[in-house]
Amino acid sequence: MKRKNIDEIKKLESLPKIIKLFSEQEIKNITELYNSLPVTVHNKEQNIIKKRWLQNYNKSLDKMYISKLKEVLGEFKMDNLKSDKGEDFLGLFHESFSPLKLHVDSGFEDKEIIFKQVVTPLSPIGATVIFKNKWYKKSTSFTIDEEELKFKPAPGQNERSREHLGKGGFDREIHQKYLTHIDINNLNGLTVELVYQWQVGETLIMDRSHIHCSSSKIVNKKLGLTTFTKK
Ligand SMILES: [Fe+2]
């Protein structure tokens, strides 16, 4: 895929930032919504439970969430898939028991102008490692495993690639500290932009083109909400 609009996407880019967007009560309400939503995916292999933020479970919460996002992002469109009725999901919750590997959530449509992803931790222990390196093709999981590279994604599934690799080995100390779930050779040419230690009450905003992963240190489980946006 060769993405059109790549210049427009780049013009909208900015450094990752961490802000306080939701009150304690709002975080509590979002977590309660999570508990009441049906499970979409329970992937036992990856040890992850996913739920979609369906509209109309709590209409005032839906409104609050959208208006707070508008406050920080300005105009945007949701890009988290839609329900059977054609209603946007407002985000994807995921509860993981093992750390996510190296990937990018750059979307599946080459005409879209991808914008920011908004990550709100709902449980305290965990971290997201964001690399300076960016990717403008489809959503991809990065691997050097020959078998995994043969994977043919269905629509809506991540591609597999090793085209992210560059020259220069990865920092051993950082690998040891945060990234032991990833083969160090799969990090060649990457540099860390930010290690974001999750803090309930904060929200991380970053460009969708950033290559990222979880840190290897998860205690029990990690629950977060991510909303993907486009212009
Ligand atoms: Fe992600």
PDB file of C-alpha atoms and ligand atoms in Angstrom:
ATOM      1  CA  MET A   1       0.000   0.000   0.000  1.00  0.00           C
ATOM      2  CA  LYS A   2       1.241   3.420  -0.870  1.00  0.00           C
ATOM      3  CA  ARG A   3      -0.576   5.937   1.271  1.00  0.00           C
ATOM      4  CA  LYS A   4      -1.842   9.035  -0.420  1.00  0.00           C
ATOM      5  CA  ASN A   5      -2.067  12.198   1.681  1.00  0.00           C
ATOM      6  CA  ILE A   6       1.195  11.412   3.408  1.00  0.00           C
ATOM      7  CA  ASP A   7       2.153  15.113   3.458  1.00  0.00           C
ATOM      8  CA  GLU A   8      -1.179  16.067   5.014  1.00  0.00           C
ATOM      9  CA  ILE A   9      -0.696  13.396   7.669  1.00  0.00           C
ATOM     10  CA  LYS A  10       2.776  14.677   8.470  1.00  0.00           C
ATOM     11  CA  LYS A  11       1.550  18.261   8.793  1.00  0.00           C
ATOM     12  CA  LEU A  12      -0.772  17.161  11.610  1.00  0.00           C
ATOM     13  CA  GLU A  13       1.960  15.387  13.540  1.00  0.00           C
ATOM     14  CA  SER A  14       3.297  16.416  16.929  1.00  0.00           C
ATOM     15  CA  LEU A  15       5.300  14.976  19.820  1.00  0.00           C
ATOM     16  CA  PRO A  16       3.471  12.574  22.144  1.00  0.00           C
ATOM     17  CA  LYS A  17       1.923  14.350  25.095  1.00  0.00           C
ATOM     18  CA  ILE A  18       0.473  13.376  28.445  1.00  0.00           C
ATOM     19  CA  ILE A  19      -2.408  15.378  29.836  1.00  0.00           C
ATOM     20  CA  LYS A  20      -5.033  15.224  32.540  1.00  0.00           C
ATOM     21  CA  LEU A  21      -8.280  15.026  30.622  1.00  0.00           C
ATOM     22  CA  PHE A  22     -10.726  13.138  32.832  1.00  0.00           C
ATOM     23  CA  SER A  23     -11.691  13.564  36.474  1.00  0.00           C
ATOM     24  CA  GLU A  24     -11.499  10.706  38.948  1.00  0.00           C
ATOM     25  CA  GLN A  25     -15.260  10.287  38.727  1.00  0.00           C
ATOM     26  CA  GLU A  26     -15.175  10.217  34.932  1.00  0.00           C
ATOM     27  CA  ILE A  27     -12.490   7.515  34.974  1.00  0.00           C
ATOM     28  CA  LYS A  28     -14.653   5.559  37.392  1.00  0.00           C
ATOM     29  CA  ASN A  29     -17.653   5.887  35.088  1.00  0.00           C
ATOM     30  CA  ILE A  30     -15.613   4.761  32.086  1.00  0.00           C
ATOM     31  CA  THR A  31     -14.411   1.712  34.046  1.00  0.00           C
ATOM     32  CA  GLU A  32     -17.997   0.902  35.041  1.00  0.00           C
ATOM     33  CA  LEU A  33     -19.016   1.139  31.405  1.00  0.00           C
ATOM     34  CA  TYR A  34     -16.196  -1.275  30.549  1.00  0.00           C
ATOM     35  CA  ASN A  35     -17.501  -3.771  33.091  1.00  0.00           C
ATOM     36  CA  SER A  36     -21.010  -3.636  31.644  1.00  0.00           C
ATOM     37  CA  LEU A  37     -20.017  -4.009  27.973  1.00  0.00           C
ATOM     38  CA  PRO A  38     -20.040  -7.384  26.190  1.00  0.00           C
ATOM     39  CA  VAL A  39     -16.730  -9.058  25.344  1.00  0.00           C
ATOM     40  CA  THR A  40     -15.783  -8.761  21.656  1.00  0.00           C
ATOM     41  CA  VAL A  41     -12.622 -10.831  21.643  1.00  0.00           C
ATOM     42  CA  HIS A  42     -11.106 -13.129  24.197  1.00  0.00           C
ATOM     43  CA  ASN A  43      -7.843 -14.203  22.624  1.00  0.00           C
ATOM     44  CA  LYS A  44      -6.442 -16.834  24.922  1.00  0.00           C
ATOM     45  CA  GLU A  45      -3.232 -17.156  22.931  1.00  0.00           C
ATOM     46  CA  GLN A  46      -2.373 -13.464  23.280  1.00  0.00           C
ATOM     47  CA  ASN A  47      -4.057 -13.427  26.670  1.00  0.00           C
ATOM     48  CA  ILE A  48      -6.163 -10.403  25.897  1.00  0.00           C
ATOM     49  CA  ILE A  49      -9.782  -9.376  26.335  1.00  0.00           C
ATOM     50  CA  LYS A  50     -11.142  -6.698  24.029  1.00  0.00           C
ATOM     51  CA  LYS A  51     -14.360  -4.753  24.264  1.00  0.00           C
ATOM     52  CA  ARG A  52     -15.713  -1.981  22.089  1.00  0.00           C
ATOM     53  CA  TRP A  53     -17.172   1.196  23.482  1.00  0.00           C
ATOM     54  CA  LEU A  54     -20.724   0.876  22.170  1.00  0.00           C
ATOM     55  CA  GLN A  55     -22.763   4.060  22.096  1.00  0.00           C
ATOM     56  CA  ASN A  56     -25.955   4.512  24.120  1.00  0.00           C
ATOM     57  CA  TYR A  57     -25.056   2.401  27.161  1.00  0.00           C
ATOM     58  CA  ASN A  58     -24.497   5.661  28.969  1.00  0.00           C
ATOM     59  CA  LYS A  59     -25.404   8.578  26.726  1.00  0.00           C
ATOM     60  CA  SER A  60     -24.076  11.329  28.969  1.00  0.00           C
ATOM     61  CA  LEU A  61     -20.750   9.512  29.231  1.00  0.00           C
ATOM     62  CA  ASP A  62     -20.625   9.198  25.411  1.00  0.00           C
ATOM     63  CA  LYS A  63     -21.193  12.957  25.119  1.00  0.00           C
ATOM     64  CA  MET A  64     -18.641  13.845  27.768  1.00  0.00           C
ATOM     65  CA  TYR A  65     -15.991  11.650  26.136  1.00  0.00           C
ATOM     66  CA  ILE A  66     -16.448  13.092  22.655  1.00  0.00           C
ATOM     67  CA  SER A  67     -16.494  16.678  23.861  1.00  0.00           C
ATOM     68  CA  LYS A  68     -13.329  16.231  25.952  1.00  0.00           C
ATOM     69  CA  LEU A  69     -11.539  14.715  22.967  1.00  0.00           C
ATOM     70  CA  LYS A  70     -12.653  17.668  20.851  1.00  0.00           C
ATOM     71  CA  GLU A  71     -11.220  20.029  23.431  1.00  0.00           C
ATOM     72  CA  VAL A  72      -7.734  18.612  22.921  1.00  0.00           C
ATOM     73  CA  LEU A  73      -7.815  17.417  19.314  1.00  0.00           C
ATOM     74  CA  GLY A  74     -10.061  19.958  17.621  1.00  0.00           C
ATOM     75  CA  GLU A  75     -12.114  18.523  14.770  1.00  0.00           C
ATOM     76  CA  PHE A  76     -11.658  14.815  14.133  1.00  0.00           C
ATOM     77  CA  LYS A  77     -13.503  11.686  13.077  1.00  0.00           C
ATOM     78  CA  MET A  78     -13.585   8.398  14.940  1.00  0.00           C
ATOM     79  CA  ASP A  79     -11.709   5.488  13.377  1.00  0.00           C
ATOM     80  CA  ASN A  80     -12.478   2.496  15.614  1.00  0.00           C
ATOM     81  CA  LEU A  81     -14.773   0.495  13.314  1.00  0.00           C
ATOM     82  CA  LYS A  82     -18.554   0.797  13.380  1.00  0.00           C
ATOM     83  CA  SER A  83     -21.423  -1.241  14.786  1.00  0.00           C
ATOM     84  CA  ASP A  84     -23.951  -3.146  12.608  1.00  0.00           C
ATOM     85  CA  LYS A  85     -26.129  -0.040  12.818  1.00  0.00           C
ATOM     86  CA  GLY A  86     -23.329   2.068  11.377  1.00  0.00           C
ATOM     87  CA  GLU A  87     -22.584   3.820  14.660  1.00  0.00           C
ATOM     88  CA  ASP A  88     -18.984   4.608  15.475  1.00  0.00           C
ATOM     89  CA  PHE A  89     -17.448   2.801  18.392  1.00  0.00           C
ATOM     90  CA  LEU A  90     -15.950   5.427  20.660  1.00  0.00           C
ATOM     91  CA  GLY A  91     -12.887   3.385  21.494  1.00  0.00           C
ATOM     92  CA  LEU A  92     -11.460  -0.039  22.150  1.00  0.00           C
ATOM     93  CA  PHE A  93     -10.840  -1.301  25.639  1.00  0.00           C
ATOM     94  CA  HIS A  94      -8.207  -3.861  26.167  1.00  0.00           C
ATOM     95  CA  GLU A  95      -7.279  -5.859  29.131  1.00  0.00           C
ATOM     96  CA  SER A  96      -4.001  -7.681  28.640  1.00  0.00           C
ATOM     97  CA  PHE A  97      -2.219 -10.166  30.813  1.00  0.00           C
ATOM     98  CA  SER A  98       0.929 -10.290  28.701  1.00  0.00           C
ATOM     99  CA  PRO A  99       2.692  -7.392  26.962  1.00  0.00           C
ATOM    100  CA  LEU A 100       1.869  -6.334  23.415  1.00  0.00           C
ATOM    101  CA  LYS A 101       4.646  -6.672  20.888  1.00  0.00           C
ATOM    102  CA  LEU A 102       5.985  -4.182  18.371  1.00  0.00           C
ATOM    103  CA  HIS A 103       3.314  -2.712  16.077  1.00  0.00           C
ATOM    104  CA  VAL A 104       1.715   0.372  14.590  1.00  0.00           C
ATOM    105  CA  ASP A 105      -1.998   1.290  14.447  1.00  0.00           C
ATOM    106  CA  SER A 106      -1.832   3.291  11.225  1.00  0.00           C
ATOM    107  CA  GLY A 107      -5.168   2.064   9.860  1.00  0.00           C
ATOM    108  CA  PHE A 108      -6.323   0.023   6.902  1.00  0.00           C
ATOM    109  CA  GLU A 109      -7.441   2.617   4.359  1.00  0.00           C
ATOM    110  CA  ASP A 110      -4.904   4.389   2.205  1.00  0.00           C
ATOM    111  CA  LYS A 111      -7.188   7.368   1.542  1.00  0.00           C
ATOM    112  CA  GLU A 112      -7.685   8.220   5.195  1.00  0.00           C
ATOM    113  CA  ILE A 113      -5.767  10.993   6.878  1.00  0.00           C
ATOM    114  CA  ILE A 114      -4.821   9.255  10.092  1.00  0.00           C
ATOM    115  CA  PHE A 115      -4.536  11.556  13.095  1.00  0.00           C
ATOM    116  CA  LYS A 116      -4.007  10.872  16.825  1.00  0.00           C
ATOM    117  CA  GLN A 117      -4.542   7.918  19.086  1.00  0.00           C
ATOM    118  CA  VAL A 118      -5.702   8.648  22.582  1.00  0.00           C
ATOM    119  CA  VAL A 119      -4.757   6.160  25.289  1.00  0.00           C
ATOM    120  CA  THR A 120      -6.343   6.367  28.735  1.00  0.00           C
ATOM    121  CA  PRO A 121      -5.016   3.962  31.380  1.00  0.00           C
ATOM    122  CA  LEU A 122      -7.710   2.459  33.578  1.00  0.00           C
ATOM    123  CA  SER A 123      -5.328   0.383  35.684  1.00  0.00           C
ATOM    124  CA  PRO A 124      -2.117   1.690  37.189  1.00  0.00           C
ATOM    125  CA  ILE A 125       0.683  -0.682  36.367  1.00  0.00           C
ATOM    126  CA  GLY A 126       2.177  -0.820  32.925  1.00  0.00           C
ATOM    127  CA  ALA A 127       3.960   1.268  30.363  1.00  0.00           C
ATOM    128  CA  THR A 128       3.853   2.062  26.675  1.00  0.00           C
ATOM    129  CA  VAL A 129       7.123   2.368  24.786  1.00  0.00           C
ATOM    130  CA  ILE A 130       6.886   4.806  21.877  1.00  0.00           C
ATOM    131  CA  PHE A 131       9.626   4.855  19.265  1.00  0.00           C
ATOM    132  CA  LYS A 132      10.685   7.861  17.232  1.00  0.00           C
ATOM    133  CA  ASN A 133      10.371   5.677  14.126  1.00  0.00           C
ATOM    134  CA  LYS A 134       7.194   6.066  12.099  1.00  0.00           C
ATOM    135  CA  TRP A 135       5.232   3.981   9.602  1.00  0.00           C
ATOM    136  CA  TYR A 136       2.754   5.141   6.965  1.00  0.00           C
ATOM    137  CA  LYS A 137       1.643   1.876   5.437  1.00  0.00           C
ATOM    138  CA  LYS A 138      -1.197  -0.219   6.872  1.00  0.00           C
ATOM    139  CA  SER A 139      -1.422  -1.279  10.514  1.00  0.00           C
ATOM    140  CA  THR A 140       1.430  -3.728  10.960  1.00  0.00           C
ATOM    141  CA  SER A 141       3.002  -6.060  13.485  1.00  0.00           C
ATOM    142  CA  PHE A 142       6.776  -6.069  13.168  1.00  0.00           C
ATOM    143  CA  THR A 143       8.656  -9.328  13.375  1.00  0.00           C
ATOM    144  CA  ILE A 144      11.812 -11.057  12.200  1.00  0.00           C
ATOM    145  CA  ASP A 145      10.288 -14.522  12.624  1.00  0.00           C
ATOM    146  CA  GLU A 146      10.241 -16.156   9.173  1.00  0.00           C
ATOM    147  CA  GLU A 147       7.127 -18.189   9.972  1.00  0.00           C
ATOM    148  CA  GLU A 148       5.198 -15.196  11.259  1.00  0.00           C
ATOM    149  CA  LEU A 149       6.201 -13.153   8.209  1.00  0.00           C
ATOM    150  CA  LYS A 150       4.252 -15.624   6.029  1.00  0.00           C
ATOM    151  CA  PHE A 151       0.993 -14.661   7.741  1.00  0.00           C
ATOM    152  CA  LYS A 152      -1.704 -13.458   5.340  1.00  0.00           C
ATOM    153  CA  PRO A 153      -3.954 -10.980   7.151  1.00  0.00           C
ATOM    154  CA  ALA A 154      -7.728 -10.993   6.705  1.00  0.00           C
ATOM    155  CA  PRO A 155      -9.359  -7.544   6.309  1.00  0.00           C
ATOM    156  CA  GLY A 156      -8.920  -5.639   9.559  1.00  0.00           C
ATOM    157  CA  GLN A 157      -5.898  -7.669  10.649  1.00  0.00           C
ATOM    158  CA  ASN A 158      -2.365  -6.339  10.897  1.00  0.00           C
ATOM    159  CA  GLU A 159       0.134  -7.033   8.157  1.00  0.00           C
ATOM    160  CA  ARG A 160       3.474  -8.564   9.123  1.00  0.00           C
ATOM    161  CA  SER A 161       6.715  -6.870   8.138  1.00  0.00           C
ATOM    162  CA  ARG A 162      10.364  -6.415   8.933  1.00  0.00           C
ATOM    163  CA  GLU A 163      10.751  -3.289   6.822  1.00  0.00           C
ATOM    164  CA  HIS A 164      10.964  -1.236   9.998  1.00  0.00           C
ATOM    165  CA  LEU A 165      14.511  -2.499  10.582  1.00  0.00           C
ATOM    166  CA  GLY A 166      17.348  -0.056  10.175  1.00  0.00           C
ATOM    167  CA  LYS A 167      21.065   0.139  10.763  1.00  0.00           C
ATOM    168  CA  GLY A 168      22.516   0.064  14.246  1.00  0.00           C
ATOM    169  CA  GLY A 169      21.817  -2.250  17.168  1.00  0.00           C
ATOM    170  CA  PHE A 170      19.273  -1.409  19.826  1.00  0.00           C
ATOM    171  CA  ASP A 171      20.238  -0.020  23.249  1.00  0.00           C
ATOM    172  CA  ARG A 172      20.870  -3.079  25.483  1.00  0.00           C
ATOM    173  CA  GLU A 173      20.054  -1.353  28.720  1.00  0.00           C
ATOM    174  CA  ILE A 174      16.650  -0.165  27.522  1.00  0.00           C
ATOM    175  CA  HIS A 175      15.965  -3.613  26.098  1.00  0.00           C
ATOM    176  CA  GLN A 176      16.745  -5.233  29.429  1.00  0.00           C
ATOM    177  CA  LYS A 177      14.651  -2.749  31.344  1.00  0.00           C
ATOM    178  CA  TYR A 178      11.486  -2.622  29.236  1.00  0.00           C
ATOM    179  CA  LEU A 179      11.538  -4.858  26.200  1.00  0.00           C
ATOM    180  CA  THR A 180      12.585  -8.405  27.104  1.00  0.00           C
ATOM    181  CA  HIS A 181       9.414  -9.765  25.416  1.00  0.00           C
ATOM    182  CA  ILE A 182      10.842  -8.649  22.050  1.00  0.00           C
ATOM    183  CA  ASP A 183      13.897 -10.110  20.290  1.00  0.00           C
ATOM    184  CA  ILE A 184      16.538  -7.370  20.430  1.00  0.00           C
ATOM    185  CA  ASN A 185      17.323  -7.982  16.743  1.00  0.00           C
ATOM    186  CA  ASN A 186      13.749  -6.985  15.937  1.00  0.00           C
ATOM    187  CA  LEU A 187      14.560  -3.523  17.316  1.00  0.00           C
ATOM    188  CA  ASN A 188      17.551  -2.725  15.118  1.00  0.00           C
ATOM    189  CA  GLY A 189      17.463   0.862  13.935  1.00  0.00           C
ATOM    190  CA  LEU A 190      14.784   1.924  16.421  1.00  0.00           C
ATOM    191  CA  THR A 191      15.169   4.689  19.012  1.00  0.00           C
ATOM    192  CA  VAL A 192      12.876   5.389  21.921  1.00  0.00           C
ATOM    193  CA  GLU A 193      10.933   8.639  21.914  1.00  0.00           C
ATOM    194  CA  LEU A 194       9.164   8.099  25.231  1.00  0.00           C
ATOM    195  CA  VAL A 195       8.498   5.433  27.836  1.00  0.00           C
ATOM    196  CA  TYR A 196       5.125   6.331  29.243  1.00  0.00           C
ATOM    197  CA  GLN A 197       4.509   4.849  32.706  1.00  0.00           C
ATOM    198  CA  TRP A 198       0.775   4.457  33.074  1.00  0.00           C
ATOM    199  CA  GLN A 199      -0.918   6.636  35.629  1.00  0.00           C
ATOM    200  CA  VAL A 200      -4.658   6.513  36.177  1.00  0.00           C
ATOM    201  CA  GLY A 201      -5.995  10.031  35.684  1.00  0.00           C
ATOM    202  CA  GLU A 202      -3.714  10.765  32.747  1.00  0.00           C
ATOM    203  CA  THR A 203      -4.200  10.421  29.016  1.00  0.00           C
ATOM    204  CA  LEU A 204      -1.545   9.874  26.364  1.00  0.00           C
ATOM    205  CA  ILE A 205      -1.976  11.440  22.938  1.00  0.00           C
ATOM    206  CA  MET A 206       0.263  10.391  20.082  1.00  0.00           C
ATOM    207  CA  ASP A 207       0.426  10.213  16.302  1.00  0.00           C
ATOM    208  CA  ARG A 208      -0.954   7.027  14.788  1.00  0.00           C
ATOM    209  CA  SER A 209       2.208   6.631  12.730  1.00  0.00           C
ATOM    210  CA  HIS A 210       4.375   5.935  15.809  1.00  0.00           C
ATOM    211  CA  ILE A 211       5.761   2.408  16.119  1.00  0.00           C
ATOM    212  CA  HIS A 212       5.106   1.284  19.709  1.00  0.00           C
ATOM    213  CA  CYS A 213       4.648  -1.639  22.102  1.00  0.00           C
ATOM    214  CA  SER A 214       3.979  -2.352  25.756  1.00  0.00           C
ATOM    215  CA  SER A 215       6.724  -2.639  28.267  1.00  0.00           C
ATOM    216  CA  SER A 216       7.529  -6.183  29.367  1.00  0.00           C
ATOM    217  CA  LYS A 217       6.596  -5.411  32.957  1.00  0.00           C
ATOM    218  CA  ILE A 218       2.924  -6.076  33.497  1.00  0.00           C
ATOM    219  CA  VAL A 219       1.805  -6.805  37.030  1.00  0.00           C
ATOM    220  CA  ASN A 220      -1.323  -9.008  36.930  1.00  0.00           C
ATOM    221  CA  LYS A 221      -3.066  -7.198  34.127  1.00  0.00           C
ATOM    222  CA  LYS A 222      -3.313  -3.936  32.324  1.00  0.00           C
ATOM    223  CA  LEU A 223      -6.568  -2.256  31.315  1.00  0.00           C
ATOM    224  CA  GLY A 224      -6.688   0.694  28.963  1.00  0.00           C
ATOM    225  CA  LEU A 225      -8.931   2.511  26.530  1.00  0.00           C
ATOM    226  CA  THR A 226      -7.680   3.583  23.110  1.00  0.00           C
ATOM    227  CA  THR A 227      -9.491   5.784  20.628  1.00  0.00           C
ATOM    228  CA  PHE A 228      -8.176   6.017  17.084  1.00  0.00           C
ATOM    229  CA  THR A 229      -8.941   9.145  15.129  1.00  0.00           C
ATOM    230  CA  LYS A 230      -8.660  10.459  11.600  1.00  0.00           C
ATOM    231  CA  LYS A 231      -9.311  13.867  10.041  1.00  0.00           C
TER     232      LYS A 231
HETATM  233 FE    FE B   1      -1.209   0.009  19.704  1.00  0.00          FE
END
